[in-house]
Amino acid sequence: IGVRLLEDSAFRPALRGPFSEESQKVIKFRYFWGDKAETRRFRDGETREAVVWTNNNNSEFIDWRRSIPERCVRYALDRHLSSRCISDRRFLFDSPLYAKMNK
């Protein structure tokens, strides 16, 4: 499985989903993300479904942000695929993307 990261949003702690009024999209979003999904009001006034990745172990800010894409993928794989189907997981991220994030 390959994943393409969008560099303007891949490392954000909050993944914004559909607006709360978009009921069919909300159902699909909640099905995909399960317990991680929540309705959230953002600073810009938008109310959307969201998945928030927290820094539970007080890692350095940059290291924690770098872990978000991997945590996101791991969660989705674990939620939707049996662990018997996953024999090997490797997370290789392009260094130019990390370099841009660190500017």
mmCIF file of N, CA and C in Angstrom:
data_model
loop_
_atom_site.group_PDB
_atom_site.id
_atom_site.type_symbol
_atom_site.label_atom_id
_atom_site.label_comp_id
_atom_site.label_asym_id
_atom_site.label_seq_id
_atom_site.Cartn_x
_atom_site.Cartn_y
_atom_site.Cartn_z
ATOM 1 N N ILE A 1 0.865 -1.168 0.000
ATOM 2 C CA ILE A 1 0.000 0.000 0.000
ATOM 3 C C ILE A 1 0.904 1.220 0.000
ATOM 4 N N GLY A 2 0.636 2.141 -0.879
ATOM 5 C CA GLY A 2 1.377 3.392 -0.914
ATOM 6 C C GLY A 2 0.482 4.532 -0.476
ATOM 7 N N VAL A 3 1.070 5.506 0.151
ATOM 8 C CA VAL A 3 0.325 6.671 0.621
ATOM 9 C C VAL A 3 1.036 7.913 0.128
ATOM 10 N N ARG A 4 0.288 8.811 -0.470
ATOM 11 C CA ARG A 4 0.857 10.083 -0.904
ATOM 12 C C ARG A 4 0.458 11.141 0.114
ATOM 13 N N LEU A 5 1.446 11.844 0.626
ATOM 14 C CA LEU A 5 1.196 12.879 1.623
ATOM 15 C C LEU A 5 1.035 14.235 0.965
ATOM 16 N N LEU A 6 0.100 15.004 1.439
ATOM 17 C CA LEU A 6 -0.061 16.384 0.995
ATOM 18 C C LEU A 6 0.764 17.249 1.937
ATOM 19 N N GLU A 7 1.784 17.875 1.399
ATOM 20 C CA GLU A 7 2.727 18.552 2.273
ATOM 21 C C GLU A 7 2.132 19.708 3.072
ATOM 22 N N ASP A 8 1.020 20.279 2.629
ATOM 23 C CA ASP A 8 0.433 21.377 3.409
ATOM 24 C C ASP A 8 -0.421 20.878 4.570
ATOM 25 N N SER A 9 -0.705 19.559 4.625
ATOM 26 C CA SER A 9 -1.549 19.069 5.716
ATOM 27 C C SER A 9 -1.070 17.779 6.378
ATOM 28 N N ALA A 10 -0.051 17.140 5.854
ATOM 29 C CA ALA A 10 0.364 15.822 6.350
ATOM 30 C C ALA A 10 0.810 15.832 7.809
ATOM 31 N N PHE A 11 1.330 16.938 8.268
ATOM 32 C CA PHE A 11 1.896 16.977 9.615
ATOM 33 C C PHE A 11 1.046 17.777 10.594
ATOM 34 N N ARG A 12 -0.160 18.104 10.198
ATOM 35 C CA ARG A 12 -1.054 18.842 11.101
ATOM 36 C C ARG A 12 -1.634 17.889 12.142
ATOM 37 N N PRO A 13 -1.717 18.345 13.380
ATOM 38 C CA PRO A 13 -2.250 17.466 14.426
ATOM 39 C C PRO A 13 -3.740 17.184 14.295
ATOM 40 N N ALA A 14 -4.474 18.003 13.556
ATOM 41 C CA ALA A 14 -5.911 17.772 13.372
ATOM 42 C C ALA A 14 -6.211 17.544 11.901
ATOM 43 N N LEU A 15 -6.737 16.372 11.607
ATOM 44 C CA LEU A 15 -7.170 16.039 10.261
ATOM 45 C C LEU A 15 -8.618 16.479 10.130
ATOM 46 N N ARG A 16 -8.861 17.448 9.268
ATOM 47 C CA ARG A 16 -10.219 17.953 9.087
ATOM 48 C C ARG A 16 -10.991 17.085 8.116
ATOM 49 N N GLY A 17 -12.159 16.681 8.558
ATOM 50 C CA GLY A 17 -13.044 15.880 7.727
ATOM 51 C C GLY A 17 -14.180 16.722 7.193
ATOM 52 N N PRO A 18 -15.314 16.095 6.919
ATOM 53 C CA PRO A 18 -16.451 16.817 6.347
ATOM 54 C C PRO A 18 -17.107 17.752 7.364
ATOM 55 N N PHE A 19 -17.832 18.742 6.816
ATOM 56 C CA PHE A 19 -18.619 19.619 7.676
ATOM 57 C C PHE A 19 -19.686 18.793 8.371
ATOM 58 N N SER A 20 -20.053 19.183 9.578
ATOM 59 C CA SER A 20 -20.988 18.378 10.368
ATOM 60 C C SER A 20 -22.359 18.244 9.717
ATOM 61 N N GLU A 21 -22.729 19.166 8.804
ATOM 62 C CA GLU A 21 -24.035 19.093 8.125
ATOM 63 C C GLU A 21 -24.054 18.060 7.003
ATOM 64 N N GLU A 22 -22.903 17.606 6.552
ATOM 65 C CA GLU A 22 -22.810 16.658 5.433
ATOM 66 C C GLU A 22 -22.965 15.234 5.967
ATOM 67 N N SER A 23 -24.203 14.862 6.278
ATOM 68 C CA SER A 23 -24.461 13.640 7.042
ATOM 69 C C SER A 23 -23.896 12.368 6.405
ATOM 70 N N GLN A 24 -24.023 12.194 5.102
ATOM 71 C CA GLN A 24 -23.504 10.979 4.466
ATOM 72 C C GLN A 24 -21.976 10.918 4.545
ATOM 73 N N LYS A 25 -21.330 12.051 4.350
ATOM 74 C CA LYS A 25 -19.871 12.088 4.450
ATOM 75 C C LYS A 25 -19.419 11.872 5.888
ATOM 76 N N VAL A 26 -20.173 12.404 6.840
ATOM 77 C CA VAL A 26 -19.855 12.222 8.254
ATOM 78 C C VAL A 26 -19.918 10.737 8.616
ATOM 79 N N ILE A 27 -20.937 10.039 8.137
ATOM 80 C CA ILE A 27 -21.085 8.603 8.411
ATOM 81 C C ILE A 27 -19.869 7.836 7.886
ATOM 82 N N LYS A 28 -19.451 8.138 6.670
ATOM 83 C CA LYS A 28 -18.294 7.455 6.084
ATOM 84 C C LYS A 28 -17.008 7.784 6.846
ATOM 85 N N PHE A 29 -16.854 9.045 7.208
ATOM 86 C CA PHE A 29 -15.669 9.479 7.955
ATOM 87 C C PHE A 29 -15.610 8.756 9.303
ATOM 88 N N ARG A 30 -16.718 8.726 10.009
ATOM 89 C CA ARG A 30 -16.759 8.061 11.320
ATOM 90 C C ARG A 30 -16.562 6.559 11.201
ATOM 91 N N TYR A 31 -17.074 5.964 10.135
ATOM 92 C CA TYR A 31 -16.843 4.538 9.925
ATOM 93 C C TYR A 31 -15.349 4.279 9.732
ATOM 94 N N PHE A 32 -14.705 5.102 8.919
ATOM 95 C CA PHE A 32 -13.284 4.899 8.632
ATOM 96 C C PHE A 32 -12.427 5.113 9.874
ATOM 97 N N TRP A 33 -12.664 6.204 10.621
ATOM 98 C CA TRP A 33 -11.805 6.562 11.747
ATOM 99 C C TRP A 33 -12.259 6.016 13.091
ATOM 100 N N GLY A 34 -13.492 5.557 13.197
ATOM 101 C CA GLY A 34 -13.954 4.954 14.443
ATOM 102 C C GLY A 34 -13.875 5.896 15.629
ATOM 103 N N ASP A 35 -13.326 5.405 16.733
ATOM 104 C CA ASP A 35 -13.253 6.162 17.985
ATOM 105 C C ASP A 35 -12.406 7.432 17.895
ATOM 106 N N LYS A 36 -11.528 7.505 16.914
ATOM 107 C CA LYS A 36 -10.675 8.693 16.774
ATOM 108 C C LYS A 36 -11.454 9.899 16.241
ATOM 109 N N ALA A 37 -12.586 9.665 15.586
ATOM 110 C CA ALA A 37 -13.367 10.762 14.986
ATOM 111 C C ALA A 37 -14.149 11.502 16.061
ATOM 112 N N GLU A 38 -14.209 12.806 15.903
ATOM 113 C CA GLU A 38 -14.981 13.654 16.816
ATOM 114 C C GLU A 38 -15.458 14.888 16.068
ATOM 115 N N THR A 39 -16.538 15.478 16.565
ATOM 116 C CA THR A 39 -16.999 16.751 16.003
ATOM 117 C C THR A 39 -16.229 17.844 16.723
ATOM 118 N N ARG A 40 -15.689 18.771 15.933
ATOM 119 C CA ARG A 40 -14.815 19.791 16.514
ATOM 120 C C ARG A 40 -15.075 21.139 15.857
ATOM 121 N N ARG A 41 -15.061 22.174 16.667
ATOM 122 C CA ARG A 41 -15.168 23.540 16.151
ATOM 123 C C ARG A 41 -13.765 24.132 16.125
ATOM 124 N N PHE A 42 -13.355 24.600 14.960
ATOM 125 C CA PHE A 42 -12.017 25.139 14.785
ATOM 126 C C PHE A 42 -12.003 26.648 14.995
ATOM 127 N N ARG A 43 -10.820 27.183 15.172
ATOM 128 C CA ARG A 43 -10.655 28.624 15.427
ATOM 129 C C ARG A 43 -11.248 29.494 14.330
ATOM 130 N N ASP A 44 -11.249 28.985 13.101
ATOM 131 C CA ASP A 44 -11.795 29.767 11.990
ATOM 132 C C ASP A 44 -13.324 29.712 11.942
ATOM 133 N N GLY A 45 -13.948 29.031 12.918
ATOM 134 C CA GLY A 45 -15.396 28.980 13.012
ATOM 135 C C GLY A 45 -16.036 27.762 12.365
ATOM 136 N N GLU A 46 -15.255 26.976 11.628
ATOM 137 C CA GLU A 46 -15.802 25.792 10.975
ATOM 138 C C GLU A 46 -16.078 24.693 11.998
ATOM 139 N N THR A 47 -17.205 24.009 11.821
ATOM 140 C CA THR A 47 -17.517 22.839 12.629
ATOM 141 C C THR A 47 -17.458 21.637 11.711
ATOM 142 N N ARG A 48 -16.515 20.754 12.003
ATOM 143 C CA ARG A 48 -16.257 19.601 11.139
ATOM 144 C C ARG A 48 -15.999 18.361 11.974
ATOM 145 N N GLU A 49 -16.085 17.235 11.305
ATOM 146 C CA GLU A 49 -15.578 16.005 11.886
ATOM 147 C C GLU A 49 -14.055 16.121 11.821
ATOM 148 N N ALA A 50 -13.381 15.530 12.776
ATOM 149 C CA ALA A 50 -11.926 15.633 12.810
ATOM 150 C C ALA A 50 -11.322 14.437 13.523
ATOM 151 N N VAL A 51 -10.052 14.222 13.233
ATOM 152 C CA VAL A 51 -9.236 13.267 13.969
ATOM 153 C C VAL A 51 -8.063 14.071 14.492
ATOM 154 N N VAL A 52 -7.843 14.003 15.798
ATOM 155 C CA VAL A 52 -6.779 14.785 16.422
ATOM 156 C C VAL A 52 -5.707 13.840 16.946
ATOM 157 N N TRP A 53 -4.471 14.116 16.555
ATOM 158 C CA TRP A 53 -3.325 13.326 17.003
ATOM 159 C C TRP A 53 -2.623 14.108 18.104
ATOM 160 N N THR A 54 -2.614 13.569 19.299
ATOM 161 C CA THR A 54 -2.042 14.279 20.448
ATOM 162 C C THR A 54 -0.620 13.809 20.726
ATOM 163 N N ASN A 55 0.095 14.629 21.447
ATOM 164 C CA ASN A 55 1.472 14.329 21.845
ATOM 165 C C ASN A 55 1.438 13.773 23.265
ATOM 166 N N ASN A 56 1.107 12.504 23.391
ATOM 167 C CA ASN A 56 0.939 11.889 24.711
ATOM 168 C C ASN A 56 2.230 11.660 25.471
ATOM 169 N N ASN A 57 3.329 11.524 24.773
ATOM 170 C CA ASN A 57 4.577 11.221 25.476
ATOM 171 C C ASN A 57 5.517 12.417 25.555
ATOM 172 N N ASN A 58 5.001 13.609 25.319
ATOM 173 C CA ASN A 58 5.767 14.859 25.424
ATOM 174 C C ASN A 58 7.057 14.835 24.610
ATOM 175 N N SER A 59 6.970 14.317 23.403
ATOM 176 C CA SER A 59 8.119 14.326 22.491
ATOM 177 C C SER A 59 8.435 15.754 22.085
ATOM 178 N N GLU A 60 9.626 15.923 21.562
ATOM 179 C CA GLU A 60 9.970 17.210 20.977
ATOM 180 C C GLU A 60 8.944 17.522 19.894
ATOM 181 N N PHE A 61 8.604 18.783 19.732
ATOM 182 C CA PHE A 61 7.546 19.189 18.812
ATOM 183 C C PHE A 61 7.774 18.668 17.395
ATOM 184 N N ILE A 62 8.979 18.838 16.856
ATOM 185 C CA ILE A 62 9.263 18.417 15.480
ATOM 186 C C ILE A 62 9.160 16.898 15.355
ATOM 187 N N ASP A 63 9.702 16.157 16.318
ATOM 188 C CA ASP A 63 9.619 14.692 16.269
ATOM 189 C C ASP A 63 8.173 14.230 16.335
ATOM 190 N N TRP A 64 7.381 14.878 17.180
ATOM 191 C CA TRP A 64 5.972 14.522 17.306
ATOM 192 C C TRP A 64 5.231 14.786 16.003
ATOM 193 N N ARG A 65 5.469 15.944 15.389
ATOM 194 C CA ARG A 65 4.806 16.257 14.120
ATOM 195 C C ARG A 65 5.226 15.269 13.035
ATOM 196 N N ARG A 66 6.469 14.869 13.028
ATOM 197 C CA ARG A 66 6.941 13.900 12.039
ATOM 198 C C ARG A 66 6.240 12.559 12.195
ATOM 199 N N SER A 67 5.813 12.233 13.396
ATOM 200 C CA SER A 67 5.192 10.927 13.638
ATOM 201 C C SER A 67 3.731 10.874 13.199
ATOM 202 N N ILE A 68 3.120 12.007 12.906
ATOM 203 C CA ILE A 68 1.683 12.039 12.605
ATOM 204 C C ILE A 68 1.314 11.180 11.393
ATOM 205 N N PRO A 69 1.974 11.305 10.246
ATOM 206 C CA PRO A 69 1.569 10.461 9.110
ATOM 207 C C PRO A 69 1.677 8.966 9.412
ATOM 208 N N GLU A 70 2.743 8.566 10.072
ATOM 209 C CA GLU A 70 2.900 7.154 10.397
ATOM 210 C C GLU A 70 1.814 6.692 11.367
ATOM 211 N N ARG A 71 1.515 7.491 12.373
ATOM 212 C CA ARG A 71 0.466 7.135 13.333
ATOM 213 C C ARG A 71 -0.885 7.006 12.631
ATOM 214 N N CYS A 72 -1.134 7.900 11.706
ATOM 215 C CA CYS A 72 -2.375 7.903 10.945
ATOM 216 C C CYS A 72 -2.510 6.611 10.131
ATOM 217 N N VAL A 73 -1.474 6.249 9.411
ATOM 218 C CA VAL A 73 -1.487 5.044 8.579
ATOM 219 C C VAL A 73 -1.594 3.792 9.446
ATOM 220 N N ARG A 74 -0.825 3.734 10.515
ATOM 221 C CA ARG A 74 -0.877 2.569 11.411
ATOM 222 C C ARG A 74 -2.287 2.380 11.973
ATOM 223 N N TYR A 75 -2.894 3.476 12.401
ATOM 224 C CA TYR A 75 -4.239 3.386 12.969
ATOM 225 C C TYR A 75 -5.223 2.832 11.932
ATOM 226 N N ALA A 76 -5.171 3.371 10.721
ATOM 227 C CA ALA A 76 -6.097 2.936 9.671
ATOM 228 C C ALA A 76 -5.869 1.465 9.305
ATOM 229 N N LEU A 77 -4.619 1.054 9.179
ATOM 230 C CA LEU A 77 -4.333 -0.345 8.859
ATOM 231 C C LEU A 77 -4.810 -1.269 9.969
ATOM 232 N N ASP A 78 -4.503 -0.916 11.204
ATOM 233 C CA ASP A 78 -4.915 -1.749 12.335
ATOM 234 C C ASP A 78 -6.432 -1.826 12.455
ATOM 235 N N ARG A 79 -7.107 -0.738 12.138
ATOM 236 C CA ARG A 79 -8.559 -0.717 12.257
ATOM 237 C C ARG A 79 -9.249 -1.544 11.174
ATOM 238 N N HIS A 80 -8.713 -1.518 9.964
ATOM 239 C CA HIS A 80 -9.427 -2.112 8.830
ATOM 240 C C HIS A 80 -8.840 -3.409 8.293
ATOM 241 N N LEU A 81 -7.630 -3.754 8.674
ATOM 242 C CA LEU A 81 -7.023 -4.998 8.198
ATOM 243 C C LEU A 81 -6.654 -5.876 9.387
ATOM 244 N N SER A 82 -6.871 -7.136 9.232
ATOM 245 C CA SER A 82 -6.466 -8.083 10.261
ATOM 246 C C SER A 82 -4.948 -8.065 10.369
ATOM 247 N N SER A 83 -4.440 -8.168 11.561
ATOM 248 C CA SER A 83 -2.987 -8.187 11.736
ATOM 249 C C SER A 83 -2.367 -9.385 11.017
ATOM 250 N N ARG A 84 -3.161 -10.423 10.749
ATOM 251 C CA ARG A 84 -2.658 -11.579 9.999
ATOM 252 C C ARG A 84 -2.370 -11.209 8.543
ATOM 253 N N CYS A 85 -2.986 -10.140 8.043
ATOM 254 C CA CYS A 85 -2.778 -9.714 6.652
ATOM 255 C C CYS A 85 -1.542 -8.847 6.498
ATOM 256 N N ILE A 86 -1.037 -8.339 7.601
ATOM 257 C CA ILE A 86 0.083 -7.412 7.537
ATOM 258 C C ILE A 86 1.335 -8.130 8.020
ATOM 259 N N SER A 87 2.231 -8.433 7.098
ATOM 260 C CA SER A 87 3.434 -9.156 7.484
ATOM 261 C C SER A 87 4.612 -8.217 7.717
ATOM 262 N N ASP A 88 4.579 -7.072 7.072
ATOM 263 C CA ASP A 88 5.714 -6.160 7.188
ATOM 264 C C ASP A 88 5.225 -4.742 6.971
ATOM 265 N N ARG A 89 5.628 -3.851 7.840
ATOM 266 C CA ARG A 89 5.283 -2.439 7.689
ATOM 267 C C ARG A 89 6.564 -1.625 7.701
ATOM 268 N N ARG A 90 6.714 -0.843 6.697
ATOM 269 C CA ARG A 90 7.870 0.059 6.636
ATOM 270 C C ARG A 90 7.362 1.426 6.259
ATOM 271 N N PHE A 91 7.872 2.411 6.932
ATOM 272 C CA PHE A 91 7.452 3.771 6.685
ATOM 273 C C PHE A 91 8.664 4.564 6.218
ATOM 274 N N LEU A 92 8.635 4.879 4.952
ATOM 275 C CA LEU A 92 9.727 5.628 4.342
ATOM 276 C C LEU A 92 9.155 6.939 3.833
ATOM 277 N N PHE A 93 9.593 8.012 4.417
ATOM 278 C CA PHE A 93 9.100 9.312 4.002
ATOM 279 C C PHE A 93 10.208 10.086 3.309
ATOM 280 N N ASP A 94 9.804 10.838 2.305
ATOM 281 C CA ASP A 94 10.778 11.620 1.552
ATOM 282 C C ASP A 94 11.393 12.691 2.429
ATOM 283 N N SER A 95 12.707 12.774 2.438
ATOM 284 C CA SER A 95 13.370 13.783 3.247
ATOM 285 C C SER A 95 13.059 15.212 2.809
ATOM 286 N N PRO A 96 12.792 15.505 1.497
ATOM 287 C CA PRO A 96 12.442 16.888 1.150
ATOM 288 C C PRO A 96 11.176 17.371 1.849
ATOM 289 N N LEU A 97 10.241 16.477 2.097
ATOM 290 C CA LEU A 97 9.024 16.854 2.798
ATOM 291 C C LEU A 97 9.347 17.220 4.240
ATOM 292 N N TYR A 98 10.193 16.431 4.889
ATOM 293 C CA TYR A 98 10.610 16.765 6.246
ATOM 294 C C TYR A 98 11.386 18.082 6.270
ATOM 295 N N ALA A 99 12.225 18.264 5.267
ATOM 296 C CA ALA A 99 13.006 19.495 5.207
ATOM 297 C C ALA A 99 12.099 20.710 5.110
ATOM 298 N N LYS A 100 11.052 20.613 4.294
ATOM 299 C CA LYS A 100 10.115 21.726 4.158
ATOM 300 C C LYS A 100 9.409 21.992 5.477
ATOM 301 N N MET A 101 9.031 20.923 6.190
ATOM 302 C CA MET A 101 8.327 21.083 7.460
ATOM 303 C C MET A 101 9.220 21.766 8.500
ATOM 304 N N ASN A 102 10.507 21.547 8.431
ATOM 305 C CA ASN A 102 11.430 22.082 9.434
ATOM 306 C C ASN A 102 11.858 23.514 9.172
ATOM 307 N N LYS A 103 11.383 24.114 8.086
ATOM 308 C CA LYS A 103 11.773 25.497 7.781
ATOM 309 C C LYS A 103 11.107 26.462 8.713
#
